[in-house]
Short mmCIF file of C-alpha atoms in Angstrom, two decimals:
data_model
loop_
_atom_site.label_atom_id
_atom_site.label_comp_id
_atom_site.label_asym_id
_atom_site.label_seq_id
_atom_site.Cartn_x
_atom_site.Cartn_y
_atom_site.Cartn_z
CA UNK N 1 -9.36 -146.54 99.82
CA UNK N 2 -9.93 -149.53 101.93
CA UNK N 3 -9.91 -152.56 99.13
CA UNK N 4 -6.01 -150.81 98.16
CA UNK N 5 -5.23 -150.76 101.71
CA UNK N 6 -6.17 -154.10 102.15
CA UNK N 7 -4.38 -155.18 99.31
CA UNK N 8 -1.24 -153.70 100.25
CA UNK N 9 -1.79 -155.41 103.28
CA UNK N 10 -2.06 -158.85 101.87
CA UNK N 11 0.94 -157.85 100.03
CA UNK N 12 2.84 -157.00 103.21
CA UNK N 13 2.42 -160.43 104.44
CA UNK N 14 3.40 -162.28 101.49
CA UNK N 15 6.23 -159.93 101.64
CA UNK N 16 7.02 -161.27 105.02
CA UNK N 17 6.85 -164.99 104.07
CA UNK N 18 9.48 -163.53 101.50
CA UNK N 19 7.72 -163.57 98.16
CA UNK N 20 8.00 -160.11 97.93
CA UNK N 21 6.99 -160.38 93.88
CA UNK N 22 3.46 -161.18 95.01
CA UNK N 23 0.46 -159.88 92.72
CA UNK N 24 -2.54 -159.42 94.30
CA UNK N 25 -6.01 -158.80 92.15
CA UNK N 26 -9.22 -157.37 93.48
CA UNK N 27 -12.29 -157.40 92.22
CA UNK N 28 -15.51 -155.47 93.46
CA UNK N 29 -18.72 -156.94 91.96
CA UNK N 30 -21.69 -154.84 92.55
CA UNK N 31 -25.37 -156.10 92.72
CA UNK N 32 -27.56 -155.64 90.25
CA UNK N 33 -29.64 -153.11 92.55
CA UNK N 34 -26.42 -151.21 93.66
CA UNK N 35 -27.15 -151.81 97.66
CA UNK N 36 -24.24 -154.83 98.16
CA UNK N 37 -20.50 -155.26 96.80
CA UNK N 38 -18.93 -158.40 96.62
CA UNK N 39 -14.73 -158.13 96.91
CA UNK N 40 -12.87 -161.15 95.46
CA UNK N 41 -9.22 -161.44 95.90
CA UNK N 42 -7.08 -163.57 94.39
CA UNK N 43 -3.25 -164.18 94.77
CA UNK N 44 -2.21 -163.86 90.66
CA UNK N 45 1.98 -165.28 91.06
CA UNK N 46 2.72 -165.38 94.82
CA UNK N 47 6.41 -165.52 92.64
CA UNK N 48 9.75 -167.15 93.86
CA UNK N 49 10.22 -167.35 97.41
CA UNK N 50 13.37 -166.05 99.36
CA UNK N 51 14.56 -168.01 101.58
CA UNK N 52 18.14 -167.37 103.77
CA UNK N 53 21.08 -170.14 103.00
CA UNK N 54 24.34 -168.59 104.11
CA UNK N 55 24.90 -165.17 105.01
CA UNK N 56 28.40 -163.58 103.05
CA UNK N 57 30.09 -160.40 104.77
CA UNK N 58 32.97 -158.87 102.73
CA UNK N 59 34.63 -155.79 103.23
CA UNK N 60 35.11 -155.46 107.07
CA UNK N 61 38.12 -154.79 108.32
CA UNK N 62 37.86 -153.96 111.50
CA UNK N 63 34.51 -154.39 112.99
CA UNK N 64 34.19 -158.16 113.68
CA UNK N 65 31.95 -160.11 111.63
CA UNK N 66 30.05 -161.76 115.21
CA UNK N 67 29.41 -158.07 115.47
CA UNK N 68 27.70 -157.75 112.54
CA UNK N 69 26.17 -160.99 112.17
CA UNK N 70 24.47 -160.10 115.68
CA UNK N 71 23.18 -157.04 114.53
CA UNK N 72 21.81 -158.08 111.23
CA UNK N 73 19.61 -160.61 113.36
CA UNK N 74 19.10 -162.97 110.41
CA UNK N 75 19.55 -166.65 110.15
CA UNK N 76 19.62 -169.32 107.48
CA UNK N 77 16.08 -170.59 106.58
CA UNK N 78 14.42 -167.32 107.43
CA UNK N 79 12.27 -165.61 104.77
CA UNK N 80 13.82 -162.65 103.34
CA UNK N 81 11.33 -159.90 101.88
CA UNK N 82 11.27 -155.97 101.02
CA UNK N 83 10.37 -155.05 105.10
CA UNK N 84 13.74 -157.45 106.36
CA UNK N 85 15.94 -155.96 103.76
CA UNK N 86 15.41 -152.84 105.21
CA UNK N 87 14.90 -153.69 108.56
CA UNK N 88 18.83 -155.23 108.03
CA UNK N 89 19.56 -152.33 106.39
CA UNK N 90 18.53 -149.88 109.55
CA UNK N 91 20.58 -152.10 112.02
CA UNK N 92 23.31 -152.09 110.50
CA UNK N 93 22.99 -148.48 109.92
CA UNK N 94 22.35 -148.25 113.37
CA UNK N 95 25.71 -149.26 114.36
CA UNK N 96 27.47 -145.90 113.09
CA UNK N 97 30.76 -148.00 111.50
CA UNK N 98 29.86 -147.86 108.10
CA UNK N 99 29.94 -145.61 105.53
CA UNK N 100 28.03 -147.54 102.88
CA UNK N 101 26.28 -150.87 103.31
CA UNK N 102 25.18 -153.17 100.18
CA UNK N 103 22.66 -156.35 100.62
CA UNK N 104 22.05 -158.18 97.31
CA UNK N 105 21.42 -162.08 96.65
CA UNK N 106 22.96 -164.57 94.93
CA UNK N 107 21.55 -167.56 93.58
CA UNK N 108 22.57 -171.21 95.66
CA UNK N 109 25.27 -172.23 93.24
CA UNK N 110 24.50 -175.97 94.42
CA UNK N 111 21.04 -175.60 93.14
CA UNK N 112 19.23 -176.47 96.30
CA UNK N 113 16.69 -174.08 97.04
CA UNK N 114 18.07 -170.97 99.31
CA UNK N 115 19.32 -167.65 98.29
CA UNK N 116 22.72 -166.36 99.60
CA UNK N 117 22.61 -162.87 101.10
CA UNK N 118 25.76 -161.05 100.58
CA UNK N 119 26.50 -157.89 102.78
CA UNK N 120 29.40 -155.73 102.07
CA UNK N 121 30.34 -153.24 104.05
CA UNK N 122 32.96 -149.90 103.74
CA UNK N 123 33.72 -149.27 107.09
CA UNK N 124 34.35 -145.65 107.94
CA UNK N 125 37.20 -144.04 109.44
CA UNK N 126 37.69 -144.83 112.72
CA UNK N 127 39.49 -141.32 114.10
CA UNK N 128 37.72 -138.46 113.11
CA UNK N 129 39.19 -134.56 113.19
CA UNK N 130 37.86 -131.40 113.82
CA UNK N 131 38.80 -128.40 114.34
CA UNK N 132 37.55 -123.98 113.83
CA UNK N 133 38.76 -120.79 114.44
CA UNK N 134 37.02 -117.74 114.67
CA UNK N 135 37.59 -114.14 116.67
CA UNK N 136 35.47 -113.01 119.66
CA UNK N 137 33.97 -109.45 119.49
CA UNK N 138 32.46 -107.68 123.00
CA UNK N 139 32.22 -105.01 124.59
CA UNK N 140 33.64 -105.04 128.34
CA UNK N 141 33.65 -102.53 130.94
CA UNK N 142 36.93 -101.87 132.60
CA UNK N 143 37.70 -99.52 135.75
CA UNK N 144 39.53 -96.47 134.56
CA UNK N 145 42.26 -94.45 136.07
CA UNK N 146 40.28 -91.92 137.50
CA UNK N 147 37.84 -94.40 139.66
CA UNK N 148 35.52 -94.40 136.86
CA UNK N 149 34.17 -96.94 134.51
CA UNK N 150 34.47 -96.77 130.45
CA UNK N 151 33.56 -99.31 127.91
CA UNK N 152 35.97 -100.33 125.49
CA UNK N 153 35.33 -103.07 122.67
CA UNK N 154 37.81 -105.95 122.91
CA UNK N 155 38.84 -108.28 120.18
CA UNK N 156 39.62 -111.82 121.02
CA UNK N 157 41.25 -114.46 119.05
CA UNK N 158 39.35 -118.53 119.17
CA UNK N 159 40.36 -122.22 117.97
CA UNK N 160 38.76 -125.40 118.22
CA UNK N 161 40.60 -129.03 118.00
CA UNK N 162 38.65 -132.48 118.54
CA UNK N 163 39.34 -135.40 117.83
CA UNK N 164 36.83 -138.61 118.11
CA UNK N 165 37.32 -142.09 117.80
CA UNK N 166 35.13 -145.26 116.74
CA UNK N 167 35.05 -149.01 116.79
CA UNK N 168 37.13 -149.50 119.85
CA UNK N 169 38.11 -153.37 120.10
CA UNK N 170 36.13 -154.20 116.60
CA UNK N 171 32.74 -153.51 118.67
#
């Protein structure tokens, strides 16, 4: 329990720094009389490192890309792992103008080291439309002719209409 929780969170900080194909070994070596452990861990392949170069957006149309590249909170030179992928992946989530988001890397094609992150976006429709119908069914009393009350069961016709809309001024 705790040496793979440990290792996990070794992993999780490697992941931070951006190698996020770390491998981790640990080894438990018991005494000969059973009464003491002794955990060795060793970093295997810490693997390639991601690091930020430029930052790509495609696909928006209308939400500006200063919007987006202030919401994705990422800058060149910044290590990119697992936990910031999906961190980037909740904010811009978070904004509500997109229907489908898609973060994947690209080599540097100078060959300095640096991975470009590319971030395409389908932005989704900006004026929404709603609407229902339905009918009403209750019973109401009403004053009869003879001062009296009786209770008569009424039928009443309903519709709904809204409309919404998003991304006012590309924000």
């Amino acid at each position: 329990g705790f040496i793979a929780a440990d290792r996990e969170t070794i992993h999780d900080q490697y992941d931070l720094k951006g190698y996020t194909a770390a491998v981790i070994d640990v080894r438990v070596r018991l005494s000969d009389d059973g009464t003491r452990a002794t955990v060795t861990v060793d970093v295997v392949n810490e693997g390639p490192q991601t690091v930020v170069d430029q930052i790509i957006i495609t696909g928006n149309r209308r939400v500006s890309e200063a919007t987006i590249r202030t919401a994705i909170a990422l800058t060149p030179g910044e290590p990119l792992g697992e936990a910031a992928r999906a961190a980037l992946q909740q904010r811009l989530a978070a904004l509500g103008s997109f229907r489908r988001v898609i973060i994947t890397e690209a080599p540097n094609p100078s060959g300095q080291p640096g991975t470009d992150i590319v971030i395409a976006v389908e932005e989704s429709p900006t004026t929404t439309i709603a609407y229902g119908a339905g009918i009403e069914v209750g019973r109401r009393t009403r004053s009869a002719e003879d001062g009296g009350t009786v209770q008569r069961i009424e039928i009443a016709p309903r519709a709904s209409f809204e409309t919404g809309r998003t991304n006012l001024f590309g924000k």
